[in-house]
Amino acid sequence: MIDLVLPESRLGFADTLMQMHRDRKRVFVDRLGWQLRAPGSWIEVDEFDNDFAVYLIARSDCGRRHEGSVRLLPSTQPHMLETVFGALCPGGVPKSDDVWEISRLITSPWDSKGTSVLKLHRLLALALVEFADMNGISRYTLVTEPHRVPALLSVGWKVAPLG
């Protein structure tokens, strides 16, 4: 099951959002060594988890457990590519009502094994396409490592490097 969590519906997803932020900390901080803005915190939250952020959250069949998620931000508002990684785009960061940013893609550290991760990424990719179709989004931007590009291509996405 994939839930669309809009700013106005977050209260109804409070438990799932807390699980997501805990899993983000376990992966990005504990596993990958990122630094937290608030050292010692048990969750990973940054300035882009704000009133403009939209989340697509995959939950287990029983609907109780966060399995994976992605954060979306409109490019017309502060977002990571422009604010943190703008130097990566020598031609400028795309900014328009029909351009949104993908960030904080994560799978639960408890379920991240083999084909289950691939299946989850494909479900989230489908949800991203559906969200784009419903909201007039023509392009997504994201910061990723070059070795991840084949995964984007494998789900049928066109990829154009910005830098």
PDB file of N, CA and C in Angstrom, residues 16-84:
ATOM      1  N   THR A  16       3.050   6.713  11.237  1.00  0.00           N
ATOM      2  CA  THR A  16       3.823   6.285  10.072  1.00  0.00           C
ATOM      3  C   THR A  16       4.945   7.276   9.771  1.00  0.00           C
ATOM      4  N   LEU A  17       4.672   8.574   9.901  1.00  0.00           N
ATOM      5  CA  LEU A  17       5.711   9.577   9.681  1.00  0.00           C
ATOM      6  C   LEU A  17       6.829   9.445  10.702  1.00  0.00           C
ATOM      7  N   MET A  18       6.505   9.152  11.940  1.00  0.00           N
ATOM      8  CA  MET A  18       7.536   8.948  12.959  1.00  0.00           C
ATOM      9  C   MET A  18       8.389   7.726  12.616  1.00  0.00           C
ATOM     10  N   GLN A  19       7.752   6.652  12.158  1.00  0.00           N
ATOM     11  CA  GLN A  19       8.509   5.473  11.738  1.00  0.00           C
ATOM     12  C   GLN A  19       9.442   5.831  10.579  1.00  0.00           C
ATOM     13  N   MET A  20       8.941   6.618   9.629  1.00  0.00           N
ATOM     14  CA  MET A  20       9.749   7.039   8.482  1.00  0.00           C
ATOM     15  C   MET A  20      10.971   7.827   8.947  1.00  0.00           C
ATOM     16  N   HIS A  21      10.768   8.798   9.832  1.00  0.00           N
ATOM     17  CA  HIS A  21      11.882   9.616  10.314  1.00  0.00           C
ATOM     18  C   HIS A  21      12.884   8.786  11.126  1.00  0.00           C
ATOM     19  N   ARG A  22      12.403   7.789  11.879  1.00  0.00           N
ATOM     20  CA  ARG A  22      13.308   6.886  12.602  1.00  0.00           C
ATOM     21  C   ARG A  22      14.123   6.047  11.624  1.00  0.00           C
ATOM     22  N   ASP A  23      13.446   5.515  10.589  1.00  0.00           N
ATOM     23  CA  ASP A  23      14.153   4.711   9.583  1.00  0.00           C
ATOM     24  C   ASP A  23      15.154   5.566   8.808  1.00  0.00           C
ATOM     25  N   ARG A  24      14.794   6.808   8.512  1.00  0.00           N
ATOM     26  CA  ARG A  24      15.747   7.701   7.838  1.00  0.00           C
ATOM     27  C   ARG A  24      17.000   7.877   8.685  1.00  0.00           C
ATOM     28  N   LYS A  25      16.845   8.011   9.992  1.00  0.00           N
ATOM     29  CA  LYS A  25      18.006   8.150  10.880  1.00  0.00           C
ATOM     30  C   LYS A  25      18.837   6.875  10.862  1.00  0.00           C
ATOM     31  N   ARG A  26      18.184   5.724  10.931  1.00  0.00           N
ATOM     32  CA  ARG A  26      18.915   4.453  10.939  1.00  0.00           C
ATOM     33  C   ARG A  26      19.732   4.262   9.660  1.00  0.00           C
ATOM     34  N   VAL A  27      19.177   4.684   8.532  1.00  0.00           N
ATOM     35  CA  VAL A  27      19.877   4.506   7.260  1.00  0.00           C
ATOM     36  C   VAL A  27      20.886   5.628   7.018  1.00  0.00           C
ATOM     37  N   PHE A  28      20.417   6.873   7.012  1.00  0.00           N
ATOM     38  CA  PHE A  28      21.290   7.979   6.613  1.00  0.00           C
ATOM     39  C   PHE A  28      22.353   8.315   7.663  1.00  0.00           C
ATOM     40  N   VAL A  29      22.024   8.228   8.932  1.00  0.00           N
ATOM     41  CA  VAL A  29      22.966   8.601   9.988  1.00  0.00           C
ATOM     42  C   VAL A  29      23.729   7.375  10.483  1.00  0.00           C
ATOM     43  N   ASP A  30      23.006   6.360  10.950  1.00  0.00           N
ATOM     44  CA  ASP A  30      23.670   5.197  11.543  1.00  0.00           C
ATOM     45  C   ASP A  30      24.452   4.380  10.509  1.00  0.00           C
ATOM     46  N   ARG A  31      23.874   4.169   9.325  1.00  0.00           N
ATOM     47  CA  ARG A  31      24.524   3.324   8.322  1.00  0.00           C
ATOM     48  C   ARG A  31      25.466   4.109   7.415  1.00  0.00           C
ATOM     49  N   LEU A  32      25.021   5.283   6.933  1.00  0.00           N
ATOM     50  CA  LEU A  32      25.809   6.035   5.956  1.00  0.00           C
ATOM     51  C   LEU A  32      26.674   7.135   6.561  1.00  0.00           C
ATOM     52  N   GLY A  33      26.483   7.420   7.845  1.00  0.00           N
ATOM     53  CA  GLY A  33      27.353   8.363   8.531  1.00  0.00           C
ATOM     54  C   GLY A  33      27.041   9.838   8.321  1.00  0.00           C
ATOM     55  N   TRP A  34      25.838  10.172   7.854  1.00  0.00           N
ATOM     56  CA  TRP A  34      25.480  11.577   7.717  1.00  0.00           C
ATOM     57  C   TRP A  34      25.427  12.206   9.109  1.00  0.00           C
ATOM     58  N   GLN A  35      25.630  13.514   9.153  1.00  0.00           N
ATOM     59  CA  GLN A  35      25.559  14.240  10.425  1.00  0.00           C
ATOM     60  C   GLN A  35      24.144  14.782  10.628  1.00  0.00           C
ATOM     61  N   LEU A  36      23.636  14.638  11.822  1.00  0.00           N
ATOM     62  CA  LEU A  36      22.334  15.203  12.171  1.00  0.00           C
ATOM     63  C   LEU A  36      22.482  16.670  12.528  1.00  0.00           C
ATOM     64  N   ARG A  37      21.461  17.448  12.221  1.00  0.00           N
ATOM     65  CA  ARG A  37      21.447  18.846  12.648  1.00  0.00           C
ATOM     66  C   ARG A  37      21.319  18.928  14.166  1.00  0.00           C
ATOM     67  N   ALA A  38      20.625  17.960  14.733  1.00  0.00           N
ATOM     68  CA  ALA A  38      20.467  17.882  16.196  1.00  0.00           C
ATOM     69  C   ALA A  38      21.135  16.580  16.654  1.00  0.00           C
ATOM     70  N   PRO A  39      22.447  16.622  16.935  1.00  0.00           N
ATOM     71  CA  PRO A  39      23.143  15.392  17.342  1.00  0.00           C
ATOM     72  C   PRO A  39      22.442  14.710  18.519  1.00  0.00           C
ATOM     73  N   GLY A  40      22.395  13.390  18.454  1.00  0.00           N
ATOM     74  CA  GLY A  40      21.773  12.620  19.515  1.00  0.00           C
ATOM     75  C   GLY A  40      20.282  12.366  19.302  1.00  0.00           C
ATOM     76  N   SER A  41      19.705  12.965  18.265  1.00  0.00           N
ATOM     77  CA  SER A  41      18.285  12.759  18.000  1.00  0.00           C
ATOM     78  C   SER A  41      18.030  11.325  17.547  1.00  0.00           C
ATOM     79  N   TRP A  42      16.853  10.826  17.788  1.00  0.00           N
ATOM     80  CA  TRP A  42      16.484   9.481  17.363  1.00  0.00           C
ATOM     81  C   TRP A  42      15.736   9.491  16.027  1.00  0.00           C
ATOM     82  N   ILE A  43      15.569  10.691  15.421  1.00  0.00           N
ATOM     83  CA  ILE A  43      14.931  10.805  14.108  1.00  0.00           C
ATOM     84  C   ILE A  43      15.784  11.687  13.204  1.00  0.00           C
ATOM     85  N   GLU A  44      15.583  11.556  11.895  1.00  0.00           N
ATOM     86  CA  GLU A  44      16.267  12.400  10.922  1.00  0.00           C
ATOM     87  C   GLU A  44      15.228  13.309  10.290  1.00  0.00           C
ATOM     88  N   VAL A  45      15.376  14.593  10.540  1.00  0.00           N
ATOM     89  CA  VAL A  45      14.482  15.619  10.009  1.00  0.00           C
ATOM     90  C   VAL A  45      15.379  16.774   9.580  1.00  0.00           C
ATOM     91  N   ASP A  46      15.067  17.393   8.450  1.00  0.00           N
ATOM     92  CA  ASP A  46      15.845  18.560   8.047  1.00  0.00           C
ATOM     93  C   ASP A  46      14.902  19.713   7.710  1.00  0.00           C
ATOM     94  N   GLU A  47      15.474  20.820   7.281  1.00  0.00           N
ATOM     95  CA  GLU A  47      14.672  22.017   7.013  1.00  0.00           C
ATOM     96  C   GLU A  47      13.702  21.853   5.855  1.00  0.00           C
ATOM     97  N   PHE A  48      13.858  20.783   5.071  1.00  0.00           N
ATOM     98  CA  PHE A  48      12.969  20.559   3.939  1.00  0.00           C
ATOM     99  C   PHE A  48      11.766  19.675   4.302  1.00  0.00           C
ATOM    100  N   ASP A  49      11.724  19.181   5.514  1.00  0.00           N
ATOM    101  CA  ASP A  49      10.528  18.508   6.030  1.00  0.00           C
ATOM    102  C   ASP A  49       9.633  19.619   6.570  1.00  0.00           C
ATOM    103  N   ASN A  50       9.053  20.349   5.653  1.00  0.00           N
ATOM    104  CA  ASN A  50       8.340  21.581   6.004  1.00  0.00           C
ATOM    105  C   ASN A  50       6.899  21.555   5.495  1.00  0.00           C
ATOM    106  N   ASP A  51       6.267  22.695   5.485  1.00  0.00           N
ATOM    107  CA  ASP A  51       4.851  22.773   5.095  1.00  0.00           C
ATOM    108  C   ASP A  51       4.608  22.534   3.609  1.00  0.00           C
ATOM    109  N   PHE A  52       5.667  22.418   2.812  1.00  0.00           N
ATOM    110  CA  PHE A  52       5.510  22.163   1.377  1.00  0.00           C
ATOM    111  C   PHE A  52       5.807  20.713   1.017  1.00  0.00           C
ATOM    112  N   ALA A  53       6.387  19.970   1.935  1.00  0.00           N
ATOM    113  CA  ALA A  53       6.790  18.586   1.666  1.00  0.00           C
ATOM    114  C   ALA A  53       5.581  17.671   1.535  1.00  0.00           C
ATOM    115  N   VAL A  54       5.654  16.810   0.540  1.00  0.00           N
ATOM    116  CA  VAL A  54       4.665  15.758   0.298  1.00  0.00           C
ATOM    117  C   VAL A  54       5.436  14.447   0.394  1.00  0.00           C
ATOM    118  N   TYR A  55       4.819  13.438   0.995  1.00  0.00           N
ATOM    119  CA  TYR A  55       5.483  12.146   1.144  1.00  0.00           C
ATOM    120  C   TYR A  55       4.662  11.051   0.474  1.00  0.00           C
ATOM    121  N   LEU A  56       5.358  10.138  -0.172  1.00  0.00           N
ATOM    122  CA  LEU A  56       4.767   8.895  -0.638  1.00  0.00           C
ATOM    123  C   LEU A  56       5.345   7.826   0.271  1.00  0.00           C
ATOM    124  N   ILE A  57       4.480   7.129   0.983  1.00  0.00           N
ATOM    125  CA  ILE A  57       4.935   6.174   1.990  1.00  0.00           C
ATOM    126  C   ILE A  57       4.357   4.795   1.697  1.00  0.00           C
ATOM    127  N   ALA A  58       5.263   3.827   1.558  1.00  0.00           N
ATOM    128  CA  ALA A  58       4.861   2.431   1.397  1.00  0.00           C
ATOM    129  C   ALA A  58       4.762   1.815   2.783  1.00  0.00           C
ATOM    130  N   ARG A  59       3.622   1.178   3.028  1.00  0.00           N
ATOM    131  CA  ARG A  59       3.418   0.500   4.307  1.00  0.00           C
ATOM    132  C   ARG A  59       3.145  -0.968   4.059  1.00  0.00           C
ATOM    133  N   SER A  60       3.373  -1.771   5.082  1.00  0.00           N
ATOM    134  CA  SER A  60       3.131  -3.204   4.998  1.00  0.00           C
ATOM    135  C   SER A  60       1.655  -3.464   4.716  1.00  0.00           C
ATOM    136  N   ASP A  61       1.366  -4.683   4.291  1.00  0.00           N
ATOM    137  CA  ASP A  61      -0.011  -5.040   3.960  1.00  0.00           C
ATOM    138  C   ASP A  61      -0.978  -4.773   5.104  1.00  0.00           C
ATOM    139  N   CYS A  62      -0.515  -4.970   6.330  1.00  0.00           N
ATOM    140  CA  CYS A  62      -1.396  -4.710   7.470  1.00  0.00           C
ATOM    141  C   CYS A  62      -1.470  -3.213   7.757  1.00  0.00           C
ATOM    142  N   GLY A  63      -0.634  -2.424   7.064  1.00  0.00           N
ATOM    143  CA  GLY A  63      -0.706  -0.975   7.183  1.00  0.00           C
ATOM    144  C   GLY A  63      -0.101  -0.400   8.443  1.00  0.00           C
ATOM    145  N   ARG A  64       0.649  -1.187   9.167  1.00  0.00           N
ATOM    146  CA  ARG A  64       1.165  -0.709  10.446  1.00  0.00           C
ATOM    147  C   ARG A  64       2.635  -0.297  10.405  1.00  0.00           C
ATOM    148  N   ARG A  65       3.369  -0.723   9.372  1.00  0.00           N
ATOM    149  CA  ARG A  65       4.813  -0.543   9.386  1.00  0.00           C
ATOM    150  C   ARG A  65       5.299   0.186   8.142  1.00  0.00           C
ATOM    151  N   HIS A  66       6.151   1.183   8.337  1.00  0.00           N
ATOM    152  CA  HIS A  66       6.801   1.898   7.248  1.00  0.00           C
ATOM    153  C   HIS A  66       7.762   0.939   6.545  1.00  0.00           C
ATOM    154  N   GLU A  67       7.632   0.821   5.217  1.00  0.00           N
ATOM    155  CA  GLU A  67       8.538  -0.036   4.453  1.00  0.00           C
ATOM    156  C   GLU A  67       9.456   0.778   3.548  1.00  0.00           C
ATOM    157  N   GLY A  68       9.000   1.941   3.159  1.00  0.00           N
ATOM    158  CA  GLY A  68       9.804   2.790   2.295  1.00  0.00           C
ATOM    159  C   GLY A  68       9.071   4.085   2.035  1.00  0.00           C
ATOM    160  N   SER A  69       9.816   5.090   1.595  1.00  0.00           N
ATOM    161  CA  SER A  69       9.176   6.386   1.368  1.00  0.00           C
ATOM    162  C   SER A  69      10.072   7.282   0.531  1.00  0.00           C
ATOM    163  N   VAL A  70       9.476   8.369   0.094  1.00  0.00           N
ATOM    164  CA  VAL A  70      10.181   9.393  -0.661  1.00  0.00           C
ATOM    165  C   VAL A  70       9.532  10.734  -0.329  1.00  0.00           C
ATOM    166  N   ARG A  71      10.361  11.779  -0.329  1.00  0.00           N
ATOM    167  CA  ARG A  71       9.851  13.134  -0.073  1.00  0.00           C
ATOM    168  C   ARG A  71       9.847  13.895  -1.394  1.00  0.00           C
ATOM    169  N   LEU A  72       8.796  14.675  -1.592  1.00  0.00           N
ATOM    170  CA  LEU A  72       8.660  15.507  -2.788  1.00  0.00           C
ATOM    171  C   LEU A  72       8.513  16.960  -2.376  1.00  0.00           C
ATOM    172  N   LEU A  73       9.184  17.833  -3.113  1.00  0.00           N
ATOM    173  CA  LEU A  73       9.096  19.274  -2.860  1.00  0.00           C
ATOM    174  C   LEU A  73       8.927  20.021  -4.174  1.00  0.00           C
ATOM    175  N   PRO A  74       8.044  21.019  -4.197  1.00  0.00           N
ATOM    176  CA  PRO A  74       7.930  21.829  -5.418  1.00  0.00           C
ATOM    177  C   PRO A  74       9.201  22.657  -5.606  1.00  0.00           C
ATOM    178  N   SER A  75       9.667  22.770  -6.844  1.00  0.00           N
ATOM    179  CA  SER A  75      10.900  23.519  -7.103  1.00  0.00           C
ATOM    180  C   SER A  75      10.709  25.019  -6.934  1.00  0.00           C
ATOM    181  N   THR A  76       9.472  25.461  -6.794  1.00  0.00           N
ATOM    182  CA  THR A  76       9.197  26.891  -6.587  1.00  0.00           C
ATOM    183  C   THR A  76       9.360  27.292  -5.126  1.00  0.00           C
ATOM    184  N   GLN A  77       9.634  26.316  -4.270  1.00  0.00           N
ATOM    185  CA  GLN A  77       9.890  26.546  -2.851  1.00  0.00           C
ATOM    186  C   GLN A  77      11.321  26.108  -2.552  1.00  0.00           C
ATOM    187  N   PRO A  78      11.885  26.502  -1.406  1.00  0.00           N
ATOM    188  CA  PRO A  78      13.231  26.029  -1.083  1.00  0.00           C
ATOM    189  C   PRO A  78      13.292  24.502  -1.125  1.00  0.00           C
ATOM    190  N   HIS A  79      14.304  23.981  -1.795  1.00  0.00           N
ATOM    191  CA  HIS A  79      14.502  22.540  -1.902  1.00  0.00           C
ATOM    192  C   HIS A  79      16.001  22.237  -1.949  1.00  0.00           C
ATOM    193  N   MET A  80      16.363  20.991  -1.764  1.00  0.00           N
ATOM    194  CA  MET A  80      17.768  20.615  -1.596  1.00  0.00           C
ATOM    195  C   MET A  80      18.635  20.933  -2.809  1.00  0.00           C
ATOM    196  N   LEU A  81      18.169  20.612  -4.004  1.00  0.00           N
ATOM    197  CA  LEU A  81      19.007  20.811  -5.180  1.00  0.00           C
ATOM    198  C   LEU A  81      19.422  22.271  -5.306  1.00  0.00           C
ATOM    199  N   GLU A  82      18.491  23.166  -5.116  1.00  0.00           N
ATOM    200  CA  GLU A  82      18.801  24.590  -5.240  1.00  0.00           C
ATOM    201  C   GLU A  82      19.575  25.116  -4.023  1.00  0.00           C
ATOM    202  N   THR A  83      19.125  24.767  -2.840  1.00  0.00           N
ATOM    203  CA  THR A  83      19.661  25.346  -1.613  1.00  0.00           C
ATOM    204  C   THR A  83      20.997  24.743  -1.191  1.00  0.00           C
ATOM    205  N   VAL A  84      21.129  23.430  -1.301  1.00  0.00           N
ATOM    206  CA  VAL A  84      22.320  22.743  -0.817  1.00  0.00           C
ATOM    207  C   VAL A  84      23.282  22.371  -1.953  1.00  0.00           C
TER     208      VAL A  84
END
